[in-house]
Coordinates of C-alpha atoms in Angstrom, one line a residue:
Chain E
M1 CA 144.3 -98.9 121.6
G2 CA 145.5 -95.4 122.5
W3 CA 143.0 -93.5 120.5
R4 CA 140.2 -95.5 121.8
L5 CA 141.1 -94.8 125.4
T6 CA 141.1 -91.0 124.6
L7 CA 137.7 -91.1 122.8
R8 CA 136.0 -93.4 125.1
P9 CA 134.7 -90.9 127.7
Y10 CA 133.5 -88.4 124.9
L11 CA 131.5 -91.5 123.4
L12 CA 130.0 -92.1 126.6
I13 CA 128.9 -88.4 126.8
V14 CA 127.7 -87.9 123.3
P15 CA 124.1 -89.3 123.8
A16 CA 123.6 -86.9 126.6
L17 CA 125.0 -84.1 124.5
L18 CA 122.9 -85.0 121.5
L19 CA 119.9 -84.7 123.8
T20 CA 121.0 -81.6 125.0
C21 CA 121.7 -80.3 121.7
G22 CA 118.1 -81.4 120.7
I23 CA 117.3 -78.4 123.1
L24 CA 120.1 -76.1 122.1
Y25 CA 118.9 -76.2 118.6
P26 CA 115.5 -74.4 119.5
F27 CA 117.5 -72.2 121.5
G28 CA 119.5 -71.0 118.7
L29 CA 116.6 -70.9 116.5
G30 CA 114.8 -68.7 119.2
L31 CA 117.8 -66.3 119.1
Y32 CA 117.6 -66.2 115.1
Y33 CA 113.8 -65.7 115.2
T34 CA 114.5 -62.5 117.3
L35 CA 116.3 -60.8 114.4
F36 CA 112.8 -60.9 112.4
D37 CA 109.4 -59.7 113.2
F38 CA 107.8 -63.2 113.3
S39 CA 104.2 -63.3 114.3
A40 CA 100.9 -65.2 113.8
S41 CA 99.8 -62.2 111.8
K42 CA 103.1 -62.2 109.8
P43 CA 104.2 -65.7 109.1
Q44 CA 106.6 -64.4 106.3
P45 CA 108.6 -62.2 108.5
D46 CA 111.1 -59.6 107.7
M47 CA 114.7 -59.2 109.0
V48 CA 114.6 -56.5 111.5
R49 CA 117.8 -57.1 113.2
F50 CA 117.8 -55.6 116.7
E51 CA 114.7 -53.8 116.6
N52 CA 113.0 -56.3 118.6
Y53 CA 115.5 -55.7 121.6
G54 CA 115.1 -52.1 121.0
A55 CA 111.4 -52.4 121.3
V56 CA 111.6 -54.2 124.6
F57 CA 113.9 -51.8 126.2
T58 CA 111.7 -48.7 125.4
Q59 CA 108.6 -50.5 126.2
E60 CA 107.4 -49.2 129.5
A61 CA 105.7 -52.5 130.3
F62 CA 109.1 -54.2 130.3
W63 CA 110.6 -51.9 132.9
N64 CA 107.5 -52.5 135.0
S65 CA 107.9 -56.2 134.6
A66 CA 111.6 -56.0 135.5
W67 CA 110.8 -54.0 138.7
V68 CA 108.1 -56.6 139.6
T69 CA 110.4 -59.5 138.9
V70 CA 113.3 -58.0 141.0
L71 CA 110.9 -57.2 143.8
Y72 CA 109.5 -60.7 143.8
A73 CA 112.8 -62.4 143.5
V74 CA 114.6 -60.5 146.3
G75 CA 111.5 -60.8 148.5
A76 CA 111.0 -64.5 148.1
A77 CA 114.6 -65.4 148.4
L78 CA 115.1 -63.2 151.4
A79 CA 112.0 -64.5 153.2
E80 CA 113.0 -67.9 152.5
T81 CA 116.3 -67.5 153.7
V82 CA 115.5 -66.1 157.1
L83 CA 112.8 -68.6 157.8
G84 CA 114.6 -71.5 156.2
V85 CA 117.6 -70.7 158.5
A86 CA 115.5 -70.1 161.4
V87 CA 113.7 -73.6 160.8
A88 CA 117.0 -75.4 160.4
L89 CA 118.3 -73.8 163.6
L90 CA 115.2 -75.1 165.3
L91 CA 115.3 -78.5 164.0
H92 CA 119.1 -78.7 164.7
R93 CA 118.4 -78.3 168.6
S94 CA 117.0 -82.0 167.9
T95 CA 114.3 -82.4 170.4
M96 CA 111.5 -84.9 170.3
V97 CA 109.3 -82.3 168.4
G98 CA 112.1 -81.6 166.1
R99 CA 112.9 -85.1 165.0
V100 CA 109.2 -86.0 164.4
L101 CA 108.5 -82.7 162.4
E102 CA 111.8 -83.1 160.4
K103 CA 110.4 -86.2 158.7
I104 CA 107.6 -84.0 157.0
L105 CA 109.8 -81.0 156.3
I106 CA 110.0 -81.9 152.7
L107 CA 106.4 -82.2 152.0
P108 CA 105.5 -78.6 150.5
L109 CA 108.5 -78.8 148.3
M110 CA 107.1 -82.1 146.6
I111 CA 103.9 -80.3 145.6
A112 CA 104.0 -78.6 142.2
P113 CA 104.3 -74.9 142.4
V114 CA 101.2 -74.3 140.2
I115 CA 99.2 -77.0 142.7
A116 CA 100.5 -74.8 145.6
A117 CA 99.0 -71.7 144.0
I118 CA 95.8 -73.2 143.3
I119 CA 95.5 -74.2 146.8
W120 CA 96.5 -70.9 148.3
K121 CA 94.1 -69.2 145.7
L122 CA 91.2 -71.3 147.2
M123 CA 92.2 -70.3 150.7
L124 CA 92.7 -66.7 150.0
Q125 CA 89.3 -66.1 148.3
P126 CA 88.1 -62.7 149.9
S127 CA 84.7 -63.8 151.0
V128 CA 84.8 -67.5 151.1
G129 CA 88.3 -68.4 151.6
V130 CA 89.4 -70.0 154.9
V131 CA 92.0 -67.5 155.6
N132 CA 89.8 -64.5 156.0
Y133 CA 87.4 -67.0 157.9
L134 CA 90.0 -67.6 160.4
L135 CA 91.1 -63.8 160.7
R136 CA 87.5 -62.6 161.3
P137 CA 87.6 -63.1 164.9
F138 CA 90.6 -60.5 164.7
G139 CA 88.6 -58.2 162.8
L140 CA 90.3 -58.6 159.6
G141 CA 87.6 -60.6 157.7
G142 CA 87.5 -59.0 154.5
V143 CA 91.1 -58.6 153.3
Q144 CA 91.5 -58.6 149.3
W145 CA 94.4 -60.8 149.2
T146 CA 95.0 -61.2 145.4
D147 CA 92.7 -58.2 144.4
T148 CA 95.0 -55.1 145.3
P149 CA 98.5 -54.8 143.6
T150 CA 100.3 -55.0 146.8
G151 CA 98.3 -57.8 148.0
A152 CA 98.7 -59.8 144.9
L153 CA 102.6 -59.5 144.9
L154 CA 102.8 -60.3 148.6
S155 CA 100.5 -63.4 148.2
S156 CA 102.4 -64.7 145.4
I157 CA 105.7 -64.4 147.5
A158 CA 103.8 -66.2 150.1
V159 CA 103.2 -69.1 148.1
D160 CA 106.9 -69.2 146.9
V161 CA 107.9 -69.0 150.6
W162 CA 105.4 -71.8 151.5
V163 CA 106.8 -74.0 148.5
Y164 CA 110.5 -73.2 148.9
T165 CA 111.4 -72.8 152.4
P166 CA 112.0 -76.3 153.2
F167 CA 114.5 -76.3 150.2
V168 CA 116.6 -73.7 152.3
A169 CA 115.9 -75.5 155.5
I170 CA 117.3 -78.7 154.1
L171 CA 120.4 -77.1 153.0
A172 CA 121.1 -75.1 156.2
L173 CA 120.4 -78.1 158.2
A174 CA 122.8 -80.3 156.3
G175 CA 125.2 -77.5 156.7
L176 CA 124.8 -77.2 160.4
R177 CA 125.2 -81.0 160.8
S178 CA 128.6 -80.9 158.9
L179 CA 130.1 -78.0 161.0
P180 CA 133.0 -79.0 163.1
A181 CA 132.4 -79.3 166.9
S182 CA 135.5 -78.2 168.5
P183 CA 135.1 -74.2 167.6
F184 CA 131.8 -74.7 169.7
E185 CA 133.2 -76.5 172.4
A186 CA 135.9 -73.9 172.8
A187 CA 133.3 -71.2 172.7
A188 CA 131.2 -72.9 175.2
V189 CA 134.3 -73.3 177.4
D190 CA 135.0 -69.6 177.2
G191 CA 131.4 -68.9 178.4
A192 CA 130.3 -67.2 175.2
G193 CA 126.3 -66.5 174.9
W194 CA 124.2 -68.0 172.2
W195 CA 124.0 -64.9 170.3
Y196 CA 127.7 -64.3 170.1
T197 CA 128.3 -68.0 169.3
F198 CA 125.5 -67.8 166.4
R199 CA 127.0 -64.4 164.9
R200 CA 130.8 -65.2 165.3
L201 CA 130.8 -68.9 164.7
T202 CA 127.6 -70.5 163.4
L203 CA 126.6 -68.0 160.7
P204 CA 129.8 -67.3 159.2
M205 CA 130.8 -71.1 159.0
L206 CA 127.0 -71.8 157.8
W207 CA 127.0 -68.9 155.2
P208 CA 128.6 -71.1 152.2
Y209 CA 125.6 -73.4 152.6
V210 CA 123.1 -70.8 152.7
L211 CA 124.4 -68.8 150.0
V212 CA 124.2 -71.8 147.6
A213 CA 120.4 -71.9 148.7
V214 CA 120.3 -68.2 148.3
I215 CA 121.8 -68.3 144.7
F216 CA 119.4 -71.2 143.7
R217 CA 116.2 -69.5 145.2
F218 CA 117.2 -66.0 143.6
M219 CA 118.0 -67.4 140.1
D220 CA 114.6 -69.6 140.2
S221 CA 112.6 -66.8 141.3
L222 CA 113.8 -64.4 138.8
K223 CA 112.0 -66.8 136.2
V224 CA 109.0 -67.6 138.3
F225 CA 106.0 -68.4 136.1
D226 CA 103.5 -71.1 137.5
I227 CA 102.8 -69.7 141.0
I228 CA 101.9 -66.3 139.4
Y229 CA 100.2 -67.9 136.4
A230 CA 97.7 -69.8 138.7
L231 CA 97.4 -67.3 141.4
T232 CA 97.0 -63.9 139.7
E233 CA 97.6 -64.2 136.0
G234 CA 99.8 -60.9 136.4
G235 CA 96.9 -59.0 137.6
P236 CA 95.5 -56.8 139.0
G237 CA 96.6 -54.5 136.3
D238 CA 100.1 -55.0 135.8
S239 CA 101.0 -55.7 139.3
T240 CA 102.5 -59.2 139.1
V241 CA 103.5 -59.4 135.6
V242 CA 107.0 -60.8 135.9
L243 CA 109.2 -61.2 132.9
Q244 CA 108.2 -64.7 132.1
I245 CA 104.5 -63.9 132.4
R246 CA 105.0 -60.9 130.0
A247 CA 107.0 -63.1 127.6
Y248 CA 104.2 -65.7 127.7
L249 CA 101.5 -63.0 127.0
E250 CA 103.3 -61.5 124.1
A251 CA 104.6 -64.8 122.4
I252 CA 101.6 -67.2 123.3
R253 CA 98.6 -65.0 124.0
F254 CA 99.3 -62.1 121.4
Q255 CA 101.3 -64.4 119.1
R256 CA 103.9 -62.1 118.7
Y257 CA 106.6 -64.8 118.7
S258 CA 109.6 -62.7 117.9
F259 CA 109.0 -60.0 120.5
G260 CA 108.0 -62.7 123.2
I261 CA 111.3 -64.4 122.7
S262 CA 113.4 -61.3 122.9
Y263 CA 111.9 -61.0 126.3
T264 CA 113.0 -64.3 127.4
I265 CA 116.5 -63.7 125.8
V266 CA 116.9 -60.6 127.8
L267 CA 115.7 -62.5 131.0
W268 CA 118.2 -65.2 130.2
A269 CA 121.2 -62.6 129.9
V270 CA 120.1 -61.0 133.3
V271 CA 119.9 -64.5 135.2
Y272 CA 123.3 -65.3 133.7
L273 CA 124.9 -62.2 134.9
A274 CA 123.4 -62.6 138.3
A275 CA 124.5 -66.2 138.5
M276 CA 128.2 -65.2 137.7
V277 CA 128.2 -62.3 140.1
L278 CA 126.8 -64.5 143.0
V279 CA 129.0 -67.6 142.3
K280 CA 131.9 -65.4 142.3
H281 CA 130.9 -64.1 145.7
L282 CA 130.2 -67.6 146.6
G283 CA 134.0 -68.4 146.3
K284 CA 134.9 -65.5 148.4
I285 CA 132.4 -66.5 150.9
Q286 CA 133.8 -70.2 150.9
R287 CA 137.4 -69.1 151.5
K288 CA 136.4 -66.7 154.3
A289 CA 134.4 -69.4 156.0
A290 CA 137.6 -71.6 155.7
E291 CA 139.4 -69.1 157.5
V292 CA 136.8 -69.2 160.5
T293 CA 137.1 -72.9 160.7
T294 CA 140.8 -73.1 161.2
Chain L
M1 CA 114.0 -72.7 184.6
R2 CA 115.0 -70.2 182.0
K3 CA 116.5 -72.9 179.8
R4 CA 113.2 -75.0 179.9
L5 CA 111.2 -71.7 178.8
V6 CA 113.5 -71.2 175.9
G7 CA 113.2 -74.8 174.9
W8 CA 109.5 -74.5 175.1
L9 CA 109.5 -71.2 173.0
C10 CA 111.6 -72.7 170.3
D11 CA 109.3 -75.8 170.1
T12 CA 106.3 -73.8 169.8
A13 CA 108.0 -71.6 167.0
L14 CA 108.8 -74.8 165.1
I15 CA 105.4 -76.3 165.6
L16 CA 103.9 -72.8 164.2
Y17 CA 105.9 -73.1 161.1
F18 CA 104.8 -76.7 160.6
V19 CA 101.2 -75.4 160.8
F20 CA 101.8 -72.9 158.2
A21 CA 103.3 -75.7 156.2
L22 CA 100.7 -78.4 156.6
F23 CA 97.6 -76.5 157.1
P24 CA 97.1 -76.1 153.3
I25 CA 97.3 -79.5 152.6
A26 CA 94.9 -80.5 155.5
W27 CA 92.5 -77.8 154.2
M28 CA 92.4 -79.2 150.8
V29 CA 91.5 -82.7 152.2
I30 CA 88.6 -80.8 153.9
L31 CA 87.4 -78.9 151.1
S32 CA 87.4 -81.7 148.8
L33 CA 85.2 -83.6 151.1
K34 CA 82.6 -81.0 151.2
P35 CA 79.3 -81.4 149.4
A36 CA 78.7 -78.8 146.5
D37 CA 76.1 -77.0 148.3
Q38 CA 77.9 -76.4 151.6
L39 CA 80.9 -75.0 150.0
F40 CA 80.3 -71.5 151.1
S41 CA 78.4 -72.2 154.4
T42 CA 79.8 -73.5 157.6
Y43 CA 83.3 -74.1 157.5
F44 CA 84.2 -77.2 159.8
S45 CA 80.8 -78.8 160.2
F46 CA 79.5 -80.5 157.2
S47 CA 78.6 -84.0 156.1
P48 CA 81.7 -85.3 154.3
T49 CA 81.2 -86.8 150.8
L50 CA 83.2 -88.5 148.2
D51 CA 81.2 -86.9 145.3
G52 CA 84.1 -84.5 144.6
Y53 CA 86.4 -87.3 143.9
R54 CA 83.9 -89.3 141.9
T55 CA 83.1 -86.1 139.6
V56 CA 86.9 -85.5 139.2
L57 CA 87.8 -89.2 138.5
G58 CA 84.6 -89.8 136.6
D59 CA 85.2 -87.2 133.7
S60 CA 81.7 -85.9 134.3
E61 CA 82.6 -82.1 134.1
G62 CA 83.8 -82.7 130.6
I63 CA 87.4 -83.0 131.9
P64 CA 89.2 -86.2 131.5
F65 CA 91.2 -85.9 134.7
V66 CA 92.2 -89.8 134.7
R67 CA 93.7 -89.3 131.3
F68 CA 95.9 -86.3 132.2
F69 CA 97.0 -88.4 135.2
V70 CA 97.9 -91.3 133.0
N71 CA 99.6 -88.7 130.6
S72 CA 101.7 -87.5 133.6
L73 CA 102.8 -91.0 134.3
V74 CA 103.8 -92.0 131.0
V75 CA 105.7 -88.9 130.1
S76 CA 107.4 -88.5 133.4
V77 CA 108.6 -92.2 133.5
G78 CA 109.6 -91.9 129.8
A79 CA 111.6 -88.8 130.6
V80 CA 113.5 -90.6 133.5
V81 CA 113.9 -93.7 131.9
L82 CA 115.7 -91.9 128.8
S83 CA 117.6 -89.6 130.9
L84 CA 119.1 -92.6 132.8
V85 CA 119.9 -94.3 129.6
V86 CA 121.9 -91.6 128.2
G87 CA 122.8 -89.9 131.7
L88 CA 124.3 -92.8 133.5
P89 CA 127.2 -93.3 130.9
A90 CA 127.8 -89.4 130.9
A91 CA 128.1 -89.5 134.6
Y92 CA 130.5 -92.2 134.8
A93 CA 132.5 -91.1 132.2
S94 CA 132.8 -87.6 133.9
A95 CA 133.6 -89.1 137.3
R96 CA 136.0 -91.6 136.2
W97 CA 138.2 -89.6 133.6
R98 CA 139.5 -86.0 133.6
F99 CA 139.5 -85.3 129.8
K100 CA 139.8 -82.2 127.9
G101 CA 136.7 -80.1 128.0
S102 CA 134.9 -82.3 130.6
E103 CA 134.2 -79.5 133.3
N104 CA 132.7 -77.3 130.5
L105 CA 130.6 -80.0 129.1
M106 CA 129.2 -80.8 132.5
F107 CA 128.7 -77.0 133.1
T108 CA 126.7 -76.7 129.9
L109 CA 124.6 -79.5 131.0
L110 CA 123.8 -77.9 134.4
S111 CA 123.4 -74.5 132.9
F112 CA 120.0 -75.3 131.5
R113 CA 118.8 -75.5 135.0
F114 CA 119.2 -71.7 134.9
A115 CA 117.6 -70.7 131.6
P116 CA 114.3 -69.5 131.6
E117 CA 112.0 -72.3 130.2
L118 CA 110.0 -70.0 127.9
T119 CA 113.2 -69.2 125.9
V120 CA 113.3 -72.7 124.3
I121 CA 109.4 -73.3 124.8
I122 CA 108.5 -70.6 122.1
P123 CA 110.8 -71.7 119.5
L124 CA 109.8 -75.4 120.3
F125 CA 106.0 -74.5 120.1
V126 CA 106.7 -73.3 116.6
L127 CA 108.9 -76.4 115.7
Y128 CA 106.5 -78.8 117.4
Q129 CA 103.6 -77.6 115.3
K130 CA 105.8 -78.2 112.2
L131 CA 107.2 -81.5 113.1
G132 CA 103.9 -83.0 114.4
L133 CA 105.4 -83.3 117.9
F134 CA 102.9 -80.8 119.5
D135 CA 100.7 -82.4 121.9
T136 CA 102.4 -85.8 121.7
Y137 CA 104.2 -88.2 124.2
V138 CA 107.5 -88.0 122.3
G139 CA 107.5 -84.4 122.2
M140 CA 106.7 -84.1 126.1
V141 CA 109.4 -86.8 127.0
W142 CA 112.1 -85.0 124.7
V143 CA 111.3 -81.5 126.5
L144 CA 111.3 -83.1 130.1
Q145 CA 115.0 -84.0 129.4
L146 CA 115.6 -80.4 130.2
V147 CA 114.4 -81.1 133.7
T148 CA 115.6 -84.4 134.4
L149 CA 118.8 -85.1 132.6
P150 CA 121.0 -82.5 134.5
L151 CA 119.7 -83.6 137.8
I152 CA 120.5 -87.4 137.1
V153 CA 124.1 -86.6 135.6
W154 CA 124.9 -84.3 138.4
I155 CA 123.7 -86.6 141.3
M156 CA 125.1 -89.8 139.8
R157 CA 128.4 -88.2 139.0
S158 CA 128.9 -87.6 142.7
Y159 CA 127.8 -91.3 143.3
F160 CA 130.5 -92.8 140.8
A161 CA 133.1 -90.6 142.1
D162 CA 132.5 -92.0 145.6
L163 CA 133.4 -95.3 144.3
T164 CA 137.1 -96.3 144.3
P165 CA 138.4 -97.1 141.0
E166 CA 140.3 -100.2 142.4
L167 CA 137.1 -102.1 142.4
E168 CA 136.8 -101.9 138.9
Q169 CA 140.3 -102.3 138.2
A170 CA 140.3 -105.5 140.3
A171 CA 137.5 -106.6 137.9
L172 CA 139.5 -105.9 134.9
L173 CA 142.5 -107.9 136.2
D174 CA 140.0 -110.7 136.8
G175 CA 139.3 -110.9 133.0
Y176 CA 136.3 -108.4 132.8
T177 CA 136.0 -106.2 129.9
R178 CA 135.5 -102.5 130.6
K179 CA 131.8 -102.7 129.8
Q180 CA 131.3 -105.7 132.2
A181 CA 133.1 -103.9 134.8
F182 CA 130.7 -101.0 134.5
F183 CA 127.5 -103.0 134.4
K184 CA 128.7 -105.8 136.8
V185 CA 130.7 -103.8 139.5
A186 CA 130.2 -100.0 139.4
L187 CA 126.5 -100.0 138.6
P188 CA 125.2 -102.4 141.2
L189 CA 127.0 -100.4 143.8
V190 CA 125.2 -97.2 143.0
K191 CA 122.0 -98.7 142.6
P192 CA 120.7 -97.0 145.8
G193 CA 121.9 -93.8 144.1
I194 CA 120.0 -94.6 141.1
A195 CA 116.8 -95.5 142.6
A196 CA 116.7 -92.1 144.8
V197 CA 117.8 -89.9 141.8
S198 CA 115.2 -91.5 139.6
L199 CA 112.3 -90.7 142.0
L200 CA 113.5 -87.2 142.6
A201 CA 113.7 -86.7 138.7
F202 CA 110.2 -88.2 138.4
I203 CA 108.7 -85.9 141.0
F204 CA 110.4 -82.8 139.2
A205 CA 109.2 -84.0 135.6
W206 CA 105.7 -84.9 137.4
N207 CA 105.4 -81.2 138.9
N208 CA 106.6 -79.3 135.7
F209 CA 104.0 -77.0 134.5
V210 CA 105.1 -74.6 131.7
F211 CA 106.1 -77.5 129.3
P212 CA 102.6 -79.3 129.2
L213 CA 100.8 -75.8 129.5
I214 CA 102.4 -74.5 126.1
L215 CA 103.4 -77.9 124.1
T216 CA 100.3 -79.8 124.7
S217 CA 96.4 -79.2 124.6
N218 CA 94.6 -82.2 125.2
E219 CA 96.0 -85.5 124.0
A220 CA 99.3 -85.3 126.0
Q221 CA 98.1 -82.9 128.7
T222 CA 99.2 -83.6 132.2
V223 CA 97.7 -83.1 135.7
T224 CA 99.5 -80.0 136.5
V225 CA 97.7 -78.2 133.7
G226 CA 94.5 -80.3 134.2
A227 CA 94.0 -79.2 137.7
L228 CA 93.7 -75.7 136.6
S229 CA 90.9 -76.4 134.4
F230 CA 88.5 -77.0 137.2
L231 CA 88.9 -73.4 138.4
G232 CA 87.5 -71.9 135.1
G233 CA 83.9 -71.7 134.1
D234 CA 81.3 -69.4 135.7
R235 CA 80.5 -71.3 139.0
P236 CA 83.5 -71.9 141.1
K237 CA 83.7 -75.6 141.8
Y238 CA 86.1 -75.2 144.9
N239 CA 85.4 -78.8 145.9
L240 CA 86.3 -80.3 142.6
T241 CA 89.4 -78.2 142.4
A242 CA 90.7 -79.2 145.8
A243 CA 90.0 -83.0 144.9
A244 CA 91.9 -82.5 141.6
A245 CA 94.7 -80.9 143.4
L246 CA 94.9 -83.5 145.8
V247 CA 94.8 -86.4 143.4
S248 CA 97.6 -84.7 141.5
V249 CA 99.9 -84.5 144.5
V250 CA 99.5 -88.2 145.7
P251 CA 102.4 -89.5 143.6
P252 CA 105.1 -86.9 144.6
L253 CA 103.9 -87.0 148.3
L254 CA 103.8 -90.7 148.6
L255 CA 107.3 -91.0 146.8
A256 CA 108.6 -88.2 149.2
L257 CA 107.5 -89.9 152.5
T258 CA 108.8 -93.2 151.4
I259 CA 112.2 -92.3 150.3
Q260 CA 112.3 -88.9 152.6
R261 CA 116.0 -89.7 153.5
Y262 CA 117.5 -90.1 150.1
L263 CA 115.6 -87.2 148.6
V264 CA 117.0 -84.9 151.3
R265 CA 120.5 -86.2 150.4
G266 CA 119.6 -85.9 146.7
L267 CA 118.5 -82.3 147.1
S268 CA 121.4 -80.9 149.1
F269 CA 123.8 -83.1 147.0
G270 CA 122.7 -81.6 143.9
A271 CA 122.8 -78.1 144.8
V272 CA 126.0 -78.2 147.1
K273 CA 128.3 -80.1 144.7
S274 CA 127.5 -77.6 141.7

């Protein structure tokens, strides 16, 4: 009986793991491919060892993509955090208006990012889009939203913010509702102002929740694909070619499979490193928050 | 007096955010109802027509949108069902027993959430071509596991962990087998959790774009990719694009509105507990 008891949890997990391994296999295969010069024009590839990675790092396009990706991820995560926490704080006041609106907070988050990008693409058309139509009375009728490099990057960040701000707001709101009441009561008795309470109590105690949201949003934005694919396709020029778009262009459009996968492996490594650093930081923040609470 | 002013300002700020959040959806409704010849003229005054929907749902632009919609249903439901079948036992095992490597196994499962999709898709693209899985339901269901399985395992794990083991132990004393205790005691108790997580996973699978973009071409293509095809062509068909976009968001939006409370719990659970 003993061995059956030890084995049981493993047996229950095996099917899930097998499916996962079904995905791990192509991952390993991809890793293996990067050692060759496999492409549509060369179906019988030669072993080139680490030449693909060397080519990635010496390609100017890679560094451009890396820069664009960082700008996008930092910009989107930052804007979503500020806006999301602000929305959560406003909803937490629990007025009539807040209670009604809270029920529909989740809606943009339920729309596929690619569909959101399509929607915004229609709204941001320079001559016939509704955004410029609404801006016309303010003398801003002809903004080329997605046709200038800066505009394209800001527009795609705006779509990301539209889709994912509710995610940050939901986490922050859940955090706000689970904070202990006593420190706030004490602060109120001491006559502390709103700003002081917010900076010394709310924010430090809320920060672990917010940081979880930030980690998720930052990781996800580093590998953004669908929003940019539908909104700008990486253009104009190279201005919004993030790493996943570059990998897509190399591997699928130009059919240089090995080279394209090398791109994604580099991105994967970066995302992992970032996750490790941030999760470590999260632990520190959580301990600090525990000190404030007690 | 000052307090009322602040309250009023806060409500206004909140309403402004929600205008930003909801206007795009409302605008798609308006755009989708516009007749093709009034697309670029007067913005808010026009005679609404359902022609856009008729075209989109009637294949008349040569884009079989209804089939894409059905495809999305089939592969999303397929992925969720398969994930439940293998995911529930895994979640139960990892919540009930601390065993060697359990945390590592669970983390491995979750870590797929952080991998760039293209890392596995490009090899899968090559592999699928060889195996004949390219542009098939089976191929799509298999790959959508990457989205649904980690979600289901992680959220159901916390639901199972919230049950006290005494319940099943009492059942065992009553002569139930382990299997019966799981199916007749534990499982019914987490039913609400299963319902919520299934719908959340369904929405995530439905909304996926990269997998169908690269691993399907026509037969198994889904709405997220299909909606993009109305943007192509020499003449912009904005009313059709808007109608297609709206039709494709109907299932997730309807589900979200119905189970809003559970979704919020699921979303914050899935994130915080990791």
